[in-house]
mmCIF file of C-alpha atoms in Angstrom:
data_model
loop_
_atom_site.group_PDB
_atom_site.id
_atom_site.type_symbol
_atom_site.label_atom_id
_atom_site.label_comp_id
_atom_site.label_asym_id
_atom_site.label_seq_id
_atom_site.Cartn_x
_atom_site.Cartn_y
_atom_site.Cartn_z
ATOM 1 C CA UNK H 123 0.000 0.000 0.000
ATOM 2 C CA UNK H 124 0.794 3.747 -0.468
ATOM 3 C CA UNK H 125 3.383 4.841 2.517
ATOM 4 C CA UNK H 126 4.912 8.097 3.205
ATOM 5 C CA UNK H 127 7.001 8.513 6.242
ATOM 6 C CA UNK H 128 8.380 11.451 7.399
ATOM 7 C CA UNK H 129 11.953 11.925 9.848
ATOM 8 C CA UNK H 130 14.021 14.922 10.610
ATOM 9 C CA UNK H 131 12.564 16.981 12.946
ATOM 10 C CA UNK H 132 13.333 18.425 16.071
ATOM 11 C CA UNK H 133 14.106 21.242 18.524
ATOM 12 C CA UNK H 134 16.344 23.975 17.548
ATOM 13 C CA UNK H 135 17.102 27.437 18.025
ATOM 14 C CA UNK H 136 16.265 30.009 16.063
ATOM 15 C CA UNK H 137 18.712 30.937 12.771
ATOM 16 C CA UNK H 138 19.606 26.897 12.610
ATOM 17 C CA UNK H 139 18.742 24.450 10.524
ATOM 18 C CA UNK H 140 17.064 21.036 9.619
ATOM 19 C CA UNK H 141 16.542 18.585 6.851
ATOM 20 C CA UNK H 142 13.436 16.999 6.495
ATOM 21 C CA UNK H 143 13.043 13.424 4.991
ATOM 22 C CA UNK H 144 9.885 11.502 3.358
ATOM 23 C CA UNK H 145 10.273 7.940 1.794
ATOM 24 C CA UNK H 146 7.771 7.139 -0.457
ATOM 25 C CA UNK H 147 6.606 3.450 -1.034
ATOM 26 C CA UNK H 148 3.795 1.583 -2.764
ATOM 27 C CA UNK H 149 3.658 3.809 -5.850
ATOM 28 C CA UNK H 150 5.900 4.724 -8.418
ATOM 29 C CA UNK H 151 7.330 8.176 -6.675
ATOM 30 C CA UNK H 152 9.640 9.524 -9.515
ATOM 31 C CA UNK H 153 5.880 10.155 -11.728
ATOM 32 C CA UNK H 154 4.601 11.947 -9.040
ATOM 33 C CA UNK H 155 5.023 15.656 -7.766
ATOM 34 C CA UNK H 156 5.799 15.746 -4.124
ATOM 35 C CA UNK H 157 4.875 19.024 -1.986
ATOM 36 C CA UNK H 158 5.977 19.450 1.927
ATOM 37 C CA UNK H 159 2.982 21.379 3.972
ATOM 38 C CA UNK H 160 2.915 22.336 7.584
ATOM 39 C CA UNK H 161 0.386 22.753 10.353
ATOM 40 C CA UNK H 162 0.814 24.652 13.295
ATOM 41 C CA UNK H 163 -1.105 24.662 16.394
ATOM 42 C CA UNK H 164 -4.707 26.454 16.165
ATOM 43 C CA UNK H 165 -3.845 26.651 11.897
ATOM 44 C CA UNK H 166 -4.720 25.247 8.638
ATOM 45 C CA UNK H 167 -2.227 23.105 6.954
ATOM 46 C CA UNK H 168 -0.932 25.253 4.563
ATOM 47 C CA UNK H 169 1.687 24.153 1.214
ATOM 48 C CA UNK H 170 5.386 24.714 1.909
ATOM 49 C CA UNK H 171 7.263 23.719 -1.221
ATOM 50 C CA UNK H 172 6.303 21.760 -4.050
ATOM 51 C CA UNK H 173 8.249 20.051 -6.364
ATOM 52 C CA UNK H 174 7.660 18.399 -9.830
ATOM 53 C CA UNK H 175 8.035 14.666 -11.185
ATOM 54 C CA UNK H 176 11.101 14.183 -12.947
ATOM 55 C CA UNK H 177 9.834 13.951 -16.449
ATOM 56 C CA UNK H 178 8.915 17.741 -15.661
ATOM 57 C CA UNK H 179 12.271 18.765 -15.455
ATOM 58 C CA UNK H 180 11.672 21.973 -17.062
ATOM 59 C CA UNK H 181 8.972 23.039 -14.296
ATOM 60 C CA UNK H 182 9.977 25.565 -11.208
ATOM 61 C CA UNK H 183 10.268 24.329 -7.915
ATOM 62 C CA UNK H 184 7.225 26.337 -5.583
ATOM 63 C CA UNK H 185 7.906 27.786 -2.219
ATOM 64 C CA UNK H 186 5.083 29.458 0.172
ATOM 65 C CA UNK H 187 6.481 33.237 0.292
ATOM 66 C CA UNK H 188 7.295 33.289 4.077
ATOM 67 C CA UNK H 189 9.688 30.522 3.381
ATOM 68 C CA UNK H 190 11.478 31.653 0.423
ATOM 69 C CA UNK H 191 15.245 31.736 0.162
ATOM 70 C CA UNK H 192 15.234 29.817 3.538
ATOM 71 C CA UNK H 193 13.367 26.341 2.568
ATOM 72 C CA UNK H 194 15.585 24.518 -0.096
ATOM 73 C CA UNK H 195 13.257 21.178 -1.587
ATOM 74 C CA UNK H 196 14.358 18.509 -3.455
ATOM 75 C CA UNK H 197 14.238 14.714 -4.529
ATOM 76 C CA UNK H 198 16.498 11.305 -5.366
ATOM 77 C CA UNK H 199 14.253 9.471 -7.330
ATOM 78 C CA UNK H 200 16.433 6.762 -6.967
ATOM 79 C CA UNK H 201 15.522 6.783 -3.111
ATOM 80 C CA UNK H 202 12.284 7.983 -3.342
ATOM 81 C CA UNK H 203 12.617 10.423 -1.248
ATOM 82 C CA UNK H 204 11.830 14.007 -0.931
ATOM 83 C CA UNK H 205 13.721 16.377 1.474
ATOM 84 C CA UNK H 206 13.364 19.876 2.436
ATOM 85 C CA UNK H 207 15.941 21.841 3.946
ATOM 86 C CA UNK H 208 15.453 24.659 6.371
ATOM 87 C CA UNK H 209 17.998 27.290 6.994
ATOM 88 C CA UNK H 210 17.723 30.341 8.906
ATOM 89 C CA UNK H 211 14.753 28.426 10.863
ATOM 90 C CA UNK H 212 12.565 30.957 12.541
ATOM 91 C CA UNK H 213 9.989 30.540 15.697
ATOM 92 C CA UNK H 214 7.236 30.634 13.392
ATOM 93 C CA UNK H 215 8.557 27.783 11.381
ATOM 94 C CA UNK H 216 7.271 25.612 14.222
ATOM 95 C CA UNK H 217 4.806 23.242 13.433
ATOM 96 C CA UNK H 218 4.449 19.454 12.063
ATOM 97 C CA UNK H 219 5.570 19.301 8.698
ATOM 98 C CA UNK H 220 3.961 16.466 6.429
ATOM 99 C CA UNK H 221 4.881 15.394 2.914
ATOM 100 C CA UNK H 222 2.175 14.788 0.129
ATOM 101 C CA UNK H 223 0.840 13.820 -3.580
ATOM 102 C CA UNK H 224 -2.087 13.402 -5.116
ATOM 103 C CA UNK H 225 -3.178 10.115 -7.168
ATOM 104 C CA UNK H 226 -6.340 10.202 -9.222
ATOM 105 C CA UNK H 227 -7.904 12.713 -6.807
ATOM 106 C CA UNK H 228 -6.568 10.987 -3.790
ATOM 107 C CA UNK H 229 -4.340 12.529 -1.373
ATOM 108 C CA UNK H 230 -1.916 10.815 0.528
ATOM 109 C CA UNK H 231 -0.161 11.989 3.781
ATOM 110 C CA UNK H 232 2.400 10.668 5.957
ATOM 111 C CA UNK H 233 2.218 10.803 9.707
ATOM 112 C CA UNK H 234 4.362 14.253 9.854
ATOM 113 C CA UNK H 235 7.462 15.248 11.726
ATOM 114 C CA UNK H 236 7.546 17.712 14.637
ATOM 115 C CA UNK H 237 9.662 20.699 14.106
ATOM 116 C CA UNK H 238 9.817 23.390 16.962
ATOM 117 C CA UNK H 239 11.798 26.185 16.657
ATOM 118 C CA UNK H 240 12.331 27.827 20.131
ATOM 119 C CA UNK H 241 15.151 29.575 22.449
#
C-alpha cells in the first residue's frame, strides 16, 4: 500500500537548521510531484514547497512566500525520497511538517514530523 514517512525533525534554536526526509513506497514516486505542507497549532495546513516529477524537469520548484530563500526542496528518485531543507529556521517555522501527492484525486499523507523552533 501507499506509505509516506516522514523523519528529521526536532528542537532547535532560532537561525539553525534542519533537513526533512519523506520515503515514499507503494507507488511509483519519480511520476509523481511531491509538496511538503505544515500545520501549526490552532492553523490550517498550509503548502510549503512543491516540487515536480522528474519527467517535468523543465517546471519551477514552488515555495510558500514566508519561506522563500530559507526552505531549499528537493528529490532522489532513486531513493524515493523528498527532502526539504530549512535554513535560517525561525519561531514561526514551528509546526508538524507532512509530505504529500495526489493520485487520481486521492491525497496521501504521511504521519508528519515535529519541528519546533524555540530559544
Amino acid at each position: 500500500q501507499v506509505q509516506l514517512v516522514e523523519s528529521g525533525g526536532g528542537l532547535v534554536q532560532p537561525g539553525e537548521s534542519l533537513r526533512l526526509s519523506c520515503v515514499g513506497s507503494g507507488f511509483l514516486f519519480k511520476l509523481y510531484t511531491m509538496s511538503w505542507y505544515r500545520q501549526a497549532p490552532g492553523k490550517e495546513r498550509e503548502v510549503v514547497a512543491t516540487i515536480p516529477s522528474s519527467d517535468k524537469i523543465g517546471h519551477a520548484l514552488s515555495y510558500a512566500d514566508s519561506v522563500k530563500g530559507r526552505f531549499t526542496i528537493s528529490r532522489d528518485d532513486a531513493k524515493n525520497t523528498v527532502y526539504l531543507q530549512m535554513d535560517n529556521l525561525k519561531p514561526e517555522d514551528t509546526a508538524i511538517y507532512y509530505c504529500n501527492f495526489d493520485r487520481w484525486g486521492t491525497r496521501y499523507w504521511g504521519q508528519g514530523t515535529q519541528v519546533t523552533v524555540s530559544s
